[in-house]
Amino acid sequence: MTLPDTMQGLVCREDGYSGRSEGPTIENLADWVSLESLPVPQPSGRQVLVKVGLANINPSDLHYIKGEYGQPRRKGVPAGFEAMGTVVAAGNDPAAQRLMNHRVAISVVKSGSGAWATYALTDASTCVPLHPGLRDEDAAALIVNPLTAFAMVRLAKEAGAKSFVMTAGASQLCRLMASFGRDEGLTPVAVVRREEHRSLMEGLGAFVLNSARDDFPAMLKQMIGECDPRILLDAVGDEVSAAIFGSMGRKSRWIVYGKLSPTSPPLPSLGQLVFSGKRIEGFWLTEWLGAASPDQRREAFETVQARFVSGAWKTDVSEVMPLSEAPDRLAAALKGMNRGKVLLRP
Amino acid sequence: MTLPDTMQGLVCREDGYSGRSEGPTIENLADWVSLESLPVPQPSGRQVLVKVGLANINPSDLHYIKGEYGQPRRKGVPAGFEAMGTVVAAGNDPAAQRLMNHRVAISVVKSGSGAWATYALTDASTCVPLHPGLRDEDAAALIVNPLTAFAMVRLAKEAGAKSFVMTAGASQLCRLMASFGRDEGLTPVAVVRREEHRSLMEGLGAFVLNSARDDFPAMLKQMIGECDPRILLDAVGDEVSAAIFGSMGRKSRWIVYGKLSPTSPPLPSLGQLVFSGKRIEGFWLTEWLGAASPDQRREAFETVQARFVSGAWKTDVSEVMPLSEAPDRLAAALKGMNRGKVLLRP
């Protein structure tokens, strides 16, 4: 197959970090990336080139294009960490060659070329060959959310928790964690801000709290009494998160993995940290994947794929948008993100 | 020996917790405890009664009498966690009987009767029989600060740190940690607020930073470059602590063990916790002692006592005050605490 010389991609407008920390929201995608025609990258060594079928949009992508993520932007290089597609070219390394013509899910490494483009470049090690029964929509969102859900629920289980609390509790990620947590024998607690999310999350087996209701303090107390969660998986980082952590039992851990709130609560009191032995830490999938053994990674990839194939998990998609329309329309479409993922089709 | 029926003690004026968190400072000791005559406690089982020679005053005592510590006050029962003295009565248990007439250092258990009194009641397990070469002043302060210093420096070493930072860096505890840390092969960094403490801490082998100076940000940067500390041992919990933690390298740990500041900084940013893998936790000696094996405890007690006997450590005492004068004079005497310990003599 002959590849074209050029492709379309949504490329970063700036280099490096912004120095700000505004969170994963955008008013206008064109503020941060522009649609450009650029050369198709050439894979070498262990690299593979993937013709993108569907690309995903995660909060980490929005942090990244705004210069607020854990790795620096590269001006002129396409953004986008996650996609599914077909391997159409590979470096000389056998690990890359073996993937030729395979349908894969990918996450793009730092040295690669992003997934919001006709072609993406990444390392063979980040490719997950796909089960034929897996839908393209599930494949496009196979890595970031599902592996994060797998890793954080397992972390809660290995910490000996019987229950864990999730803020932004109706997000796609929390839906995955709720059903997986339940299947692993834990009680998921979803903290939501809209009553319309209650039945959805209860249907997944979660205890649901609405932090926007006047009875939230009483419901929080009841939940602590019934569920005794010792792990808080927090995507928000606001006063509500702090109140939940403050009400949790001894040796509880507040695990931050996102920051939807623009402001931060004060550090918890001496008593929380010293006398109750609680702690505050972060979770980053990139770090987890780097620290995991090959066996742990294999189990994780097999587990998440099997859950989608069996129907235990499903990626809710609100819209599949042509890449070329994203600069004008993506920001508005993301405002409805709680109803489902927006995917990009190059 | 016949014991008297009654004794003098500084007893708590209130029960339980205050619900506030003002920190370990007092304007007037009589606001919190009163000097009273009360029955001499009777030991039973594994308990021992100790005739107090010198009792110590630690920040934890001040937290306790104010109702801000990790265990509730008991109205009418003497305060005071730490002392040295002689075992003058013991319960029937051989572990207690073996200590009769021994000179010991003690920390008082929750069910005991405090050390700010003529006699203190505690469990045999908390008594440390004393080396004859140990001065009474060192014996009265043998447990709380020295064991905390031992445990926290070892924690830094076991975490693989080459260096650790101490706030309130000229305190008695930090003096112990500086010389012990140096002897364990680590570089101690003392953050002080007065220039007069520089030579003292440099003399103990510490890198010294003065957070009150205009050049603090530049000195902080230089220190991070030279020492690369990954452990922050924090007794203050203010904006300076947060700035130090923010400048420290990947996977650094902010370990809170005290709270001298009445206000708290906001939680660190997403980047600090998630992308840099840092975490925030607490240290409590009571918890550490409870989790330590008998061998670990024995090594800890032997190490700290040997350091005092050899002269590697010394407790600086600014005043030995009669117990009866404490209600009127203690608060003023504590204002000079950085010059040395105030001890109580019943």
XYZ file of C-alpha atoms in Angstrom:
692
model
C 0.000 0.000 0.000
C 1.335 3.427 -0.916
C 0.889 6.095 1.706
C 0.185 9.708 0.836
C 2.858 12.324 1.544
C 0.634 14.631 3.545
C -2.210 14.365 6.013
C -4.583 16.525 8.045
C -3.996 17.047 11.751
C -5.066 19.243 14.652
C -1.666 20.599 15.698
C -0.640 22.451 18.849
C -0.310 26.207 18.468
C 2.220 26.548 21.292
C 5.250 24.796 22.750
C 5.783 23.654 26.330
C 3.734 24.550 29.403
C 1.413 27.487 29.953
C 2.303 27.870 33.630
C -1.413 28.096 34.377
C -3.780 25.544 35.843
C -7.284 26.316 34.588
C -8.566 22.782 34.142
C -9.847 20.662 31.256
C -12.409 23.013 29.758
C -12.191 24.962 26.512
C -14.290 27.763 25.050
C -12.921 27.313 21.569
C -10.732 24.497 20.278
C -9.154 26.839 17.721
C -7.545 28.767 20.601
C -5.282 25.793 21.204
C -4.922 23.745 18.005
C -5.275 24.454 14.297
C -6.171 22.164 11.412
C -3.161 21.883 9.157
C -1.789 19.808 6.354
C 1.518 18.204 7.345
C 3.845 15.379 6.267
C 2.854 11.827 7.150
C 5.366 10.643 9.810
C 7.756 7.780 8.989
C 8.062 4.984 11.572
C 11.476 3.575 12.496
C 12.769 0.992 14.971
C 9.912 -0.045 17.256
C 7.559 2.657 15.963
C 4.339 2.007 14.057
C 2.201 4.282 11.897
C -1.540 3.878 12.451
C -4.253 5.056 10.068
C -6.675 6.497 12.582
C -10.231 5.154 12.470
C -11.663 7.002 15.461
C -9.782 9.256 17.875
C -10.897 9.910 21.424
C -11.047 13.142 23.452
C -10.237 12.879 27.154
C -9.771 15.546 29.849
C -6.037 14.780 29.642
C -6.063 15.929 25.988
C -7.625 19.239 27.013
C -5.091 19.658 29.839
C -2.375 18.896 27.279
C -3.353 21.334 24.526
C -3.686 24.048 27.200
C -0.146 23.355 28.436
C -1.281 22.003 31.810
C -0.418 18.334 31.448
C 2.530 16.266 32.697
C 4.384 16.554 29.399
C 5.169 19.611 27.279
C 3.293 20.580 24.110
C 5.096 20.413 20.775
C 4.140 23.251 18.434
C 3.108 22.014 14.990
C 2.697 18.373 16.101
C -0.796 16.846 16.250
C -2.434 16.496 19.679
C -4.563 13.529 20.792
C -3.432 10.687 23.035
C -5.872 7.905 22.205
C -7.358 6.287 19.090
C -8.123 3.074 17.243
C -7.086 2.285 13.708
C -4.969 0.025 11.516
C -1.188 -0.312 11.454
C -0.139 0.688 7.908
C 3.631 1.057 8.331
C 6.167 -0.159 10.885
C 9.842 0.234 11.803
C 12.301 -2.596 11.251
C 12.020 -3.991 14.772
C 10.120 -7.324 14.791
C 7.854 -6.029 17.592
C 6.666 -3.319 15.205
C 6.624 -5.520 12.076
C 4.402 -8.085 13.821
C 1.647 -5.457 14.106
C 1.446 -4.677 10.361
C -2.179 -4.610 9.142
C -3.516 -5.263 12.645
C -6.511 -3.382 14.017
C -5.270 -1.802 17.212
C -6.059 0.616 20.013
C -3.199 3.017 20.696
C -2.006 5.595 23.146
C 0.554 7.958 21.697
C 3.958 8.196 23.360
C 5.712 11.484 24.061
C 8.031 11.076 21.062
C 5.182 10.130 18.698
C 2.710 12.108 16.607
C -0.808 12.594 17.995
C -4.065 10.793 17.266
C -6.088 13.835 16.153
C -4.823 13.324 12.613
C -5.206 11.026 9.624
C -2.165 9.051 10.765
C -0.665 8.684 14.264
C 2.860 7.570 15.175
C 3.563 5.656 18.374
C 5.591 2.772 19.808
C 4.609 -0.838 19.248
C 4.525 -1.319 23.029
C 1.491 0.962 23.324
C -0.580 -0.890 20.695
C -3.315 -3.252 21.835
C -4.339 -5.700 19.083
C -8.119 -5.778 19.095
C -10.586 -8.600 19.525
C -12.768 -8.791 16.368
C -15.891 -8.539 18.535
C -14.937 -5.104 19.889
C -16.827 -2.138 18.395
C -14.753 0.720 16.920
C -16.298 3.111 19.464
C -15.171 0.949 22.382
C -11.767 0.443 20.767
C -11.220 4.211 20.413
C -11.699 4.580 24.173
C -10.076 1.316 25.266
C -6.980 2.596 27.004
C -7.189 5.849 28.956
C -10.491 5.486 30.811
C -10.737 1.689 31.021
C -7.166 1.169 32.206
C -7.528 4.014 34.696
C -10.726 2.409 35.961
C -9.023 -0.980 36.174
C -5.957 0.395 37.955
C -7.812 2.566 40.477
C -10.405 -0.065 41.407
C -7.625 -2.621 41.866
C -5.712 -0.085 43.958
C -8.778 0.286 46.196
C -9.135 -3.474 46.453
C -5.453 -4.038 47.199
C -5.661 -1.352 49.899
C -8.268 -3.525 51.609
C -11.128 -1.077 51.073
C -14.672 -2.437 51.075
C -15.911 0.678 49.316
C -14.591 3.680 47.391
C -15.970 7.139 46.683
C -15.894 8.758 43.228
C -16.396 12.470 42.604
C -17.687 13.676 39.226
C -19.489 10.424 39.821
C -21.456 10.143 36.579
C -18.489 10.576 34.214
C -17.663 7.896 31.656
C -14.744 6.848 33.836
C -16.907 6.575 36.945
C -19.450 4.471 35.078
C -16.657 2.034 34.253
C -15.375 2.073 37.842
C -18.845 1.554 39.295
C -19.595 -1.656 37.429
C -16.042 -3.006 37.675
C -15.867 -2.139 41.377
C -19.152 -3.926 41.985
C -17.886 -6.990 40.087
C -14.719 -6.928 42.227
C -16.826 -7.043 45.396
C -16.530 -3.386 46.420
C -19.296 -0.844 46.982
C -18.872 2.150 44.658
C -20.142 5.504 45.926
C -20.878 8.103 43.235
C -20.990 11.769 44.240
C -22.967 13.612 41.567
C -24.301 17.137 41.185
C -27.459 16.452 39.197
C -30.408 14.375 40.301
C -30.823 13.056 36.742
C -27.638 11.016 37.217
C -28.982 9.134 40.218
C -30.835 6.330 38.457
C -28.005 5.794 35.950
C -25.431 5.281 38.691
C -27.762 3.326 40.972
C -28.400 1.071 37.993
C -24.652 0.355 37.931
C -24.734 -0.657 41.590
C -23.458 2.546 43.149
C -24.561 4.280 46.333
C -25.389 7.786 45.029
C -24.962 11.133 46.816
C -25.983 14.459 45.307
C -23.656 17.176 46.618
C -25.947 19.918 45.298
C -28.807 18.913 47.613
C -29.391 20.464 51.031
C -29.370 17.031 52.647
C -25.840 16.267 51.390
C -24.189 16.464 54.874
C -26.754 14.035 56.306
C -26.488 11.696 53.322
C -22.686 11.815 53.537
C -22.872 10.744 57.171
C -25.277 7.945 56.337
C -23.075 6.760 53.468
C -19.958 6.706 55.703
C -21.880 4.659 58.269
C -23.159 2.153 55.712
C -20.228 1.865 53.295
C -17.141 2.932 55.331
C -15.115 3.828 52.203
C -11.392 4.311 52.747
C -10.481 5.404 49.211
C -11.567 8.667 47.574
C -11.001 8.736 43.795
C -11.207 12.426 43.049
C -11.459 14.202 39.708
C -12.609 17.516 41.184
C -10.461 18.696 44.108
C -12.876 21.159 45.672
C -14.499 21.797 49.064
C -16.874 18.873 48.531
C -13.910 16.529 48.017
C -12.351 17.903 51.206
C -15.605 17.401 53.156
C -15.871 13.799 51.966
C -12.237 13.079 52.904
C -12.745 14.754 56.279
C -15.665 12.472 57.082
C -13.925 9.244 56.036
C -12.388 6.834 58.539
C -8.842 6.230 59.746
C -6.078 5.691 57.179
C -8.274 6.826 54.320
C -6.508 7.893 51.133
C -7.511 10.850 48.959
C -6.343 9.953 45.472
C -6.457 12.859 43.058
C -6.504 12.003 39.346
C -8.080 15.125 37.852
C -8.851 18.715 38.681
C -12.175 19.972 37.435
C -12.393 22.688 40.087
C -10.449 25.898 39.434
C -9.998 26.547 43.182
C -8.456 24.357 45.883
C -9.581 23.766 49.451
C -7.060 24.210 52.281
C -4.932 21.277 53.389
C -6.794 19.025 55.833
C -6.215 19.560 59.539
C -3.414 18.132 61.631
C -5.853 15.631 63.092
C -6.774 14.218 59.705
C -3.187 13.615 58.639
C -1.449 12.904 61.933
C -3.918 11.304 64.314
C -6.139 9.616 61.726
C -3.231 8.572 59.514
C -4.898 9.749 56.316
C -2.943 10.729 53.238
C -3.286 12.612 49.978
C -1.697 11.440 46.761
C -2.153 11.373 42.997
C -2.797 8.791 40.312
C -1.440 9.039 36.769
C -2.017 6.244 34.284
C 1.286 6.969 32.518
C 3.108 6.392 35.802
C 1.071 3.265 36.568
C 1.775 1.756 33.138
C 5.464 2.523 33.511
C 5.601 0.791 36.894
C 3.436 -2.225 35.944
C 5.062 -5.530 35.047
C 4.402 -7.019 31.582
C 2.089 -9.542 33.262
C 0.142 -6.810 35.030
C -0.233 -4.892 31.791
C -1.335 -7.973 29.908
C -3.940 -8.781 32.550
C -5.171 -5.193 32.482
C -5.527 -5.078 28.687
C -7.222 -8.479 28.586
C -9.612 -7.572 31.382
C -10.743 -4.278 29.897
C -11.165 -5.725 26.402
C -13.116 -8.712 27.722
C -15.455 -6.385 29.621
C -16.315 -4.474 26.448
C -16.737 -7.628 24.358
C -19.030 -9.185 26.988
C -21.097 -6.013 27.248
C -20.194 -5.429 30.916
C -18.784 -2.112 29.723
C -19.920 0.068 26.848
C -18.646 3.427 25.643
C -21.534 5.854 25.334
C -20.986 8.053 22.291
C -22.889 11.284 21.839
C -21.317 12.236 18.525
C -18.755 11.157 15.954
C -17.391 14.377 14.470
C -15.299 14.781 11.312
C -11.818 16.009 12.268
C -12.187 19.010 9.967
C -15.253 20.261 11.864
C -13.611 20.054 15.304
C -12.066 23.563 15.386
C -15.516 25.116 14.960
C -17.793 22.653 16.728
C -15.897 20.596 19.304
C -16.068 22.963 22.286
C -19.847 23.143 22.087
C -20.188 19.384 21.620
C -18.039 18.706 24.707
C -20.460 20.674 26.894
C -22.705 17.620 26.665
C -19.884 15.218 27.562
C -21.760 13.642 30.475
C -24.209 12.243 27.943
C -21.440 10.425 26.078
C -18.078 10.653 24.402
C -17.356 12.840 21.414
C -15.095 10.962 18.979
C -13.190 12.347 16.003
C -13.118 10.706 12.583
C -10.220 11.851 10.346
C 7.890 2.534 101.487
C 4.511 3.945 102.434
C 2.911 6.181 99.855
C 0.856 9.230 100.796
C -2.888 9.223 100.099
C -2.919 12.456 98.132
C -0.727 14.290 95.664
C -0.535 17.502 93.654
C -1.353 17.511 89.976
C -2.143 19.846 87.093
C -5.512 18.458 86.055
C -7.570 19.095 82.913
C -10.417 21.528 83.327
C -12.471 20.025 80.490
C -13.401 16.661 79.007
C -13.012 15.542 75.414
C -12.187 17.635 72.372
C -12.588 21.374 71.873
C -13.514 21.052 68.209
C -11.033 23.844 67.478
C -7.552 23.696 65.996
C -5.587 26.682 67.291
C -2.206 25.061 67.714
C 0.217 24.421 70.568
C 0.390 27.892 72.090
C -1.130 29.084 75.352
C -1.606 32.520 76.835
C -2.252 31.206 80.313
C -1.821 27.637 81.559
C -4.583 28.155 84.123
C -7.081 28.451 81.257
C -6.608 24.742 80.611
C -5.411 23.010 83.784
C -5.644 23.713 87.503
C -3.390 22.685 90.372
C -5.319 20.343 92.602
C -4.847 17.856 95.385
C -6.081 14.415 94.365
C -5.768 10.766 95.397
C -2.555 8.925 94.498
C -3.532 6.361 91.807
C -3.229 2.623 92.556
C -1.500 0.439 89.959
C -2.931 -2.947 89.001
C -2.071 -5.664 86.489
C 0.681 -4.384 84.212
C 0.489 -0.827 85.544
C 3.245 0.965 87.457
C 3.173 4.061 89.649
C 6.125 6.400 89.110
C 7.253 9.105 91.522
C 7.960 11.874 89.049
C 11.434 13.417 89.172
C 11.145 15.764 86.182
C 8.227 16.067 83.779
C 8.544 17.374 80.249
C 6.374 19.797 78.262
C 5.956 19.092 74.565
C 3.753 20.699 71.904
C 1.629 17.536 72.084
C 0.849 18.333 75.758
C -0.355 21.780 74.771
C -2.467 20.361 71.936
C -3.870 17.871 74.461
C -4.865 20.263 77.247
C -6.540 22.460 74.600
C -8.583 19.499 73.345
C -6.830 19.376 69.964
C -4.885 16.144 70.285
C -5.528 12.635 69.004
C -7.039 11.487 72.303
C -9.745 13.090 74.440
C -9.069 15.056 77.630
C -10.240 13.623 80.936
C -11.518 16.283 83.301
C -9.920 16.094 86.754
C -7.072 13.803 85.593
C -3.503 15.171 85.445
C -2.119 16.105 82.019
C 1.483 15.496 80.901
C 2.657 12.703 78.613
C 6.365 12.422 79.418
C 8.564 12.267 82.527
C 11.384 10.495 84.328
C 11.205 9.161 87.854
C 11.273 6.041 90.005
C 8.813 3.145 90.055
C 7.390 3.070 93.587
C 4.441 0.705 93.175
C 3.467 -1.903 90.601
C 0.576 -4.190 89.671
C 0.821 -7.945 90.169
C 1.982 -8.688 86.646
C 5.670 -9.738 86.572
C 6.341 -7.189 83.792
C 5.314 -4.467 86.222
C 6.900 -6.020 89.334
C 10.266 -6.284 87.575
C 10.396 -2.479 87.315
C 10.014 -1.806 91.096
C 12.559 0.754 92.328
C 13.943 1.269 88.828
C 14.754 4.713 87.494
C 12.741 5.009 84.308
C 11.609 7.310 81.533
C 7.871 7.037 80.854
C 5.212 8.068 78.433
C 1.727 7.933 79.891
C -0.878 5.746 78.212
C -4.435 6.867 77.555
C -5.788 4.921 80.527
C -3.087 6.213 82.918
C -2.683 9.344 85.038
C -0.540 12.173 83.664
C 3.052 13.166 84.380
C 2.375 16.739 85.542
C 1.847 15.430 89.072
C 3.745 14.026 92.029
C 2.938 10.509 90.845
C 2.125 9.221 87.358
C 0.395 5.975 86.417
C 1.210 4.146 83.189
C 1.781 0.687 81.697
C 5.012 -1.218 82.220
C 5.385 -1.446 78.439
C 5.947 2.314 78.195
C 8.744 2.406 80.801
C 12.341 2.651 79.650
C 14.812 1.576 82.394
C 17.554 4.183 82.403
C 21.301 3.909 81.947
C 23.013 5.283 85.106
C 25.035 7.672 82.956
C 21.951 9.464 81.660
C 21.214 12.886 83.194
C 17.751 13.464 84.668
C 17.169 16.286 82.155
C 17.879 13.978 79.219
C 15.796 11.213 80.802
C 12.770 13.510 81.183
C 12.844 14.146 77.436
C 13.954 10.682 76.306
C 10.836 9.442 74.569
C 8.696 11.936 72.666
C 11.298 14.006 70.828
C 14.131 11.469 70.578
C 11.945 8.606 69.376
C 10.197 10.924 66.927
C 13.605 12.041 65.655
C 14.754 8.428 65.396
C 11.592 7.291 63.622
C 11.373 10.186 61.148
C 15.063 10.129 60.175
C 14.861 6.363 59.661
C 11.716 6.873 57.599
C 13.632 9.318 55.374
C 16.513 6.892 55.075
C 14.268 3.920 54.301
C 12.528 6.034 51.639
C 15.895 6.314 49.925
C 16.233 10.065 50.506
C 19.711 11.581 50.497
C 18.431 14.637 52.314
C 15.404 15.824 54.287
C 13.971 19.256 55.052
C 12.808 20.300 58.531
C 10.558 23.300 59.217
C 10.675 25.013 62.632
C 14.242 23.966 61.976
C 15.855 25.088 65.226
C 13.447 23.282 67.565
C 14.737 20.757 70.085
C 13.386 17.990 67.877
C 15.100 19.357 64.772
C 18.396 19.608 66.640
C 18.114 15.896 67.388
C 17.137 15.084 63.805
C 19.983 17.164 62.365
C 22.773 15.363 64.183
C 21.173 11.910 63.897
C 20.436 12.465 60.210
C 24.034 13.490 59.597
C 25.271 10.383 61.447
C 22.962 8.242 59.289
C 24.517 9.688 56.133
C 21.734 12.118 55.166
C 21.943 15.881 54.642
C 19.556 17.676 57.011
C 18.103 20.981 55.801
C 16.828 23.313 58.541
C 14.339 26.035 57.605
C 14.478 28.699 60.324
C 12.943 32.125 60.737
C 15.687 33.836 62.731
C 19.261 34.441 61.628
C 20.501 33.719 65.163
C 19.652 30.037 64.640
C 21.911 29.685 61.611
C 25.205 28.951 63.348
C 23.586 26.543 65.826
C 22.082 24.412 63.062
C 25.103 24.691 60.766
C 27.158 23.473 63.706
C 24.991 20.336 63.746
C 25.743 19.722 60.074
C 22.572 21.147 58.556
C 22.110 23.219 55.404
C 20.264 26.281 56.774
C 17.601 28.398 55.042
C 16.009 31.466 56.606
C 12.440 31.796 55.327
C 12.188 35.354 56.708
C 14.897 36.653 54.393
C 14.211 38.218 50.999
C 16.586 35.791 49.334
C 14.614 32.750 50.547
C 13.262 31.791 47.071
C 16.800 31.889 45.612
C 18.259 29.979 48.558
C 15.466 27.412 48.322
C 16.308 26.833 44.671
C 19.994 26.508 45.467
C 19.267 24.058 48.305
C 17.069 21.881 46.054
C 19.854 21.810 43.469
C 22.526 20.880 45.998
C 20.661 18.566 48.383
C 17.689 17.205 46.349
C 15.635 16.377 49.478
C 12.624 14.121 48.918
C 11.237 14.211 52.466
C 9.742 17.278 54.161
C 9.320 16.863 57.940
C 6.890 19.638 58.740
C 5.847 21.038 62.110
C 4.354 24.236 60.704
C 1.976 23.625 57.785
C 1.971 27.104 56.271
C 2.654 28.752 52.899
C 6.398 28.305 53.405
C 5.930 24.550 53.867
C 3.835 24.500 50.688
C 6.492 26.448 48.752
C 9.209 24.033 49.877
C 7.117 20.994 48.907
C 6.285 22.616 45.576
C 9.970 23.025 44.755
C 10.978 19.495 45.730
C 11.551 16.732 43.174
C 9.453 13.861 41.925
C 7.849 11.473 44.461
C 8.641 13.768 47.365
C 6.646 13.265 50.560
C 5.319 16.048 52.793
C 5.132 14.512 56.248
C 3.197 16.635 58.715
C 3.849 15.983 62.411
C 2.797 19.282 63.959
C 0.833 22.422 63.192
C 2.365 25.626 64.480
C 0.580 27.766 61.878
C -3.054 28.697 62.580
C -3.842 28.906 58.838
C -3.431 26.310 56.094
C -2.251 26.722 52.517
C -4.380 25.317 49.699
C -3.856 21.765 48.511
C -0.963 21.494 46.057
C -1.774 21.529 42.349
C -2.790 18.594 40.222
C 0.684 18.560 38.708
C 2.355 18.114 42.086
C 0.225 15.147 43.116
C -0.549 13.480 39.793
C 2.312 14.119 37.400
C 5.104 14.413 39.981
C 3.775 11.586 42.157
C 4.163 13.546 45.393
C 2.105 12.827 48.476
C 1.050 14.351 51.766
C 0.745 12.359 54.955
C 1.175 12.573 58.721
C 3.454 11.127 61.377
C 2.319 10.289 64.902
C 4.695 8.661 67.348
C 1.851 6.836 69.097
C 0.941 5.198 65.800
C 4.578 4.410 65.014
C 5.139 2.784 68.410
C 1.974 0.750 68.030
C 3.054 -0.523 64.612
C 6.702 -1.177 65.540
C 7.873 -4.703 66.370
C 9.412 -5.375 69.822
C 12.827 -5.510 68.121
C 12.298 -2.179 66.406
C 11.229 -0.593 69.664
C 14.197 -2.051 71.523
C 16.606 -0.751 68.898
C 14.965 2.661 69.002
C 15.160 2.937 72.797
C 18.758 1.709 72.874
C 19.815 4.073 70.092
C 18.319 7.189 71.635
C 19.647 6.435 75.111
C 23.132 5.681 73.765
C 23.173 8.993 71.904
C 22.444 10.931 75.092
C 24.972 8.957 77.161
C 27.677 9.479 74.525
C 26.956 13.190 74.312
C 25.861 13.008 70.640
C 22.549 14.392 71.863
C 21.846 16.716 74.760
C 18.593 18.211 75.997
C 18.960 21.963 76.349
C 17.033 23.111 79.402
C 16.115 26.741 79.883
C 14.338 26.309 83.232
C 13.267 23.695 85.771
C 10.053 25.039 87.286
C 8.278 23.802 90.427
C 4.948 22.244 89.476
C 3.116 24.613 91.820
C 4.394 27.689 89.971
C 3.373 26.442 86.522
C -0.195 27.852 86.451
C 1.164 31.379 86.916
C 4.487 31.260 85.140
C 4.590 28.488 82.530
C 3.045 30.330 79.578
C 5.622 33.117 79.800
C 8.494 30.669 80.223
C 7.423 28.720 77.124
C 7.742 31.842 74.971
C 11.506 31.249 75.148
C 11.178 27.555 74.246
C 13.598 27.763 71.321
C 16.352 28.460 73.868
C 15.687 25.199 75.684
C 13.128 22.955 77.322
C 11.078 23.996 80.339
C 10.802 21.024 82.724
C 8.468 20.649 85.707
C 9.599 19.383 89.106
C 6.745 18.141 91.325
